[in-house]
XYZ file of C-alpha atoms in Angstrom:
136
model
C 6.285 9.938 -3.605
C 6.987 8.823 -0.078
C 9.105 5.941 -1.385
C 11.490 8.458 -3.002
C 12.097 10.145 0.329
C 12.409 6.960 2.378
C 14.400 4.857 -0.093
C 16.574 6.800 -2.529
C 17.275 3.621 -4.531
C 13.585 3.201 -5.323
C 13.544 6.649 -6.917
C 15.908 5.327 -9.575
C 13.449 2.633 -10.709
C 11.297 2.608 -13.819
C 8.212 3.816 -11.951
C 9.888 7.057 -10.896
C 12.271 7.628 -13.819
C 11.757 10.493 -16.234
C 12.908 11.402 -19.750
C 16.304 9.930 -20.715
C 16.623 7.888 -17.537
C 13.238 6.251 -18.227
C 14.186 5.553 -21.853
C 17.463 3.905 -20.817
C 15.833 1.743 -18.133
C 12.977 0.772 -20.433
C 15.339 -0.349 -23.202
C 17.284 -2.519 -20.749
C 14.304 -4.240 -19.124
C 12.192 -4.730 -22.250
C 14.087 -7.951 -23.025
C 13.030 -9.418 -19.683
C 9.307 -8.920 -20.294
C 8.581 -10.983 -23.381
C 5.760 -13.506 -23.828
C 8.273 -16.363 -23.717
C 9.696 -15.173 -20.402
C 6.213 -14.858 -18.919
C 5.335 -18.404 -19.985
C 8.444 -19.643 -18.201
C 7.358 -17.926 -14.989
C 3.745 -19.199 -15.020
C 4.647 -22.693 -13.767
C 6.361 -21.105 -10.772
C 3.334 -18.901 -10.102
C 0.999 -21.910 -10.226
C 3.181 -23.868 -7.819
C 3.391 -21.010 -5.313
C -0.359 -20.395 -5.514
C -1.053 -24.106 -4.946
C 1.094 -24.006 -1.786
C -0.828 -20.939 -0.624
C -4.163 -22.702 -1.149
C -2.824 -25.787 0.662
C -1.915 -23.626 3.658
C -5.409 -22.112 3.711
C -6.940 -25.602 3.419
C -4.822 -26.821 6.342
C -5.961 -23.899 8.468
C -9.571 -24.615 7.527
C -9.169 -28.314 8.353
C -7.801 -27.357 11.786
C -10.896 -25.239 12.368
C -9.089 -21.914 12.234
C -11.732 -19.196 12.037
C -9.428 -16.238 11.363
C -6.092 -15.872 9.646
C -3.678 -12.977 9.403
C -4.240 -12.310 5.703
C -1.666 -9.519 5.646
C 1.101 -11.837 6.864
C 0.056 -14.657 4.526
C -0.021 -12.364 1.497
C 3.384 -10.901 2.428
C 4.833 -14.407 2.362
C 3.035 -15.235 -0.885
C 4.287 -12.038 -2.508
C 7.854 -12.705 -1.386
C 7.751 -16.161 -2.967
C 6.355 -14.766 -6.213
C 8.983 -12.055 -6.444
C 11.978 -14.119 -5.366
C 11.155 -17.089 -7.560
C 9.769 -15.307 -10.591
C 12.177 -12.392 -10.705
C 15.365 -13.641 -9.118
C 15.152 -17.426 -9.411
C 15.436 -17.876 -5.641
C 13.554 -21.054 -4.774
C 12.423 -20.888 -1.160
C 9.243 -21.799 0.620
C 8.738 -18.606 2.594
C 5.101 -19.522 3.238
C 6.234 -22.484 5.340
C 9.177 -20.567 6.834
C 7.885 -17.138 7.881
C 11.007 -16.591 10.014
C 13.403 -17.125 7.090
C 16.296 -14.619 7.377
C 15.839 -13.343 3.804
C 12.161 -12.620 4.393
C 12.836 -10.936 7.745
C 15.540 -8.751 6.160
C 13.217 -7.730 3.312
C 10.491 -6.753 5.769
C 12.973 -4.538 7.642
C 14.298 -2.920 4.456
C 10.952 -2.103 2.850
C 8.628 -0.797 5.579
C 6.273 1.901 4.478
C 7.190 1.908 0.791
C 3.529 1.592 -0.143
C 2.422 4.814 1.468
C 1.539 8.236 0.267
C -1.104 9.772 -1.931
C -0.847 7.411 -4.903
C -1.194 4.341 -2.702
C -4.204 5.839 -0.916
C -5.930 6.619 -4.230
C -5.245 3.129 -5.600
C -6.456 1.546 -2.377
C -9.667 3.573 -2.313
C -10.462 2.651 -5.914
C -9.862 -1.028 -5.127
C -12.072 -0.862 -2.044
C -14.762 0.902 -4.084
C -14.632 -1.806 -6.761
C -15.110 -4.511 -4.131
C -17.923 -2.661 -2.383
C -19.783 -1.599 -5.542
C -18.838 -4.046 -8.309
C -21.914 -3.138 -10.362
C -20.636 0.443 -10.666
C -17.341 -0.692 -12.168
C -17.383 -1.916 -15.731
C -13.928 -2.662 -17.149
């Protein structure tokens, strides 16, 4: 994948691991992904989503016709990941110039590129354009 070539550290993750390396990683992270752990994270996810909806409501109240959805979803994603995975409580959605967010954007450009990403994106676009053709 393109992420392997651009970021050698990403190639060591569970998504790219094979054989014994995958087995070792999987045994280590399986303890982090239990039902109890997910329940603990849900309150954080609700709170972050509520802030996101508040921001959209504020923009609507101001009469904003267009928003930069890409930028807003980047901030939302950063809050989800930092809070849910690392326990870092920050309101990146209200502080888009936060140094941590800016550093992450510089470190991870182009990681979602390549063939796999294009296939996943096309399938998603197809589902949205032709929902009647997709039956889960």
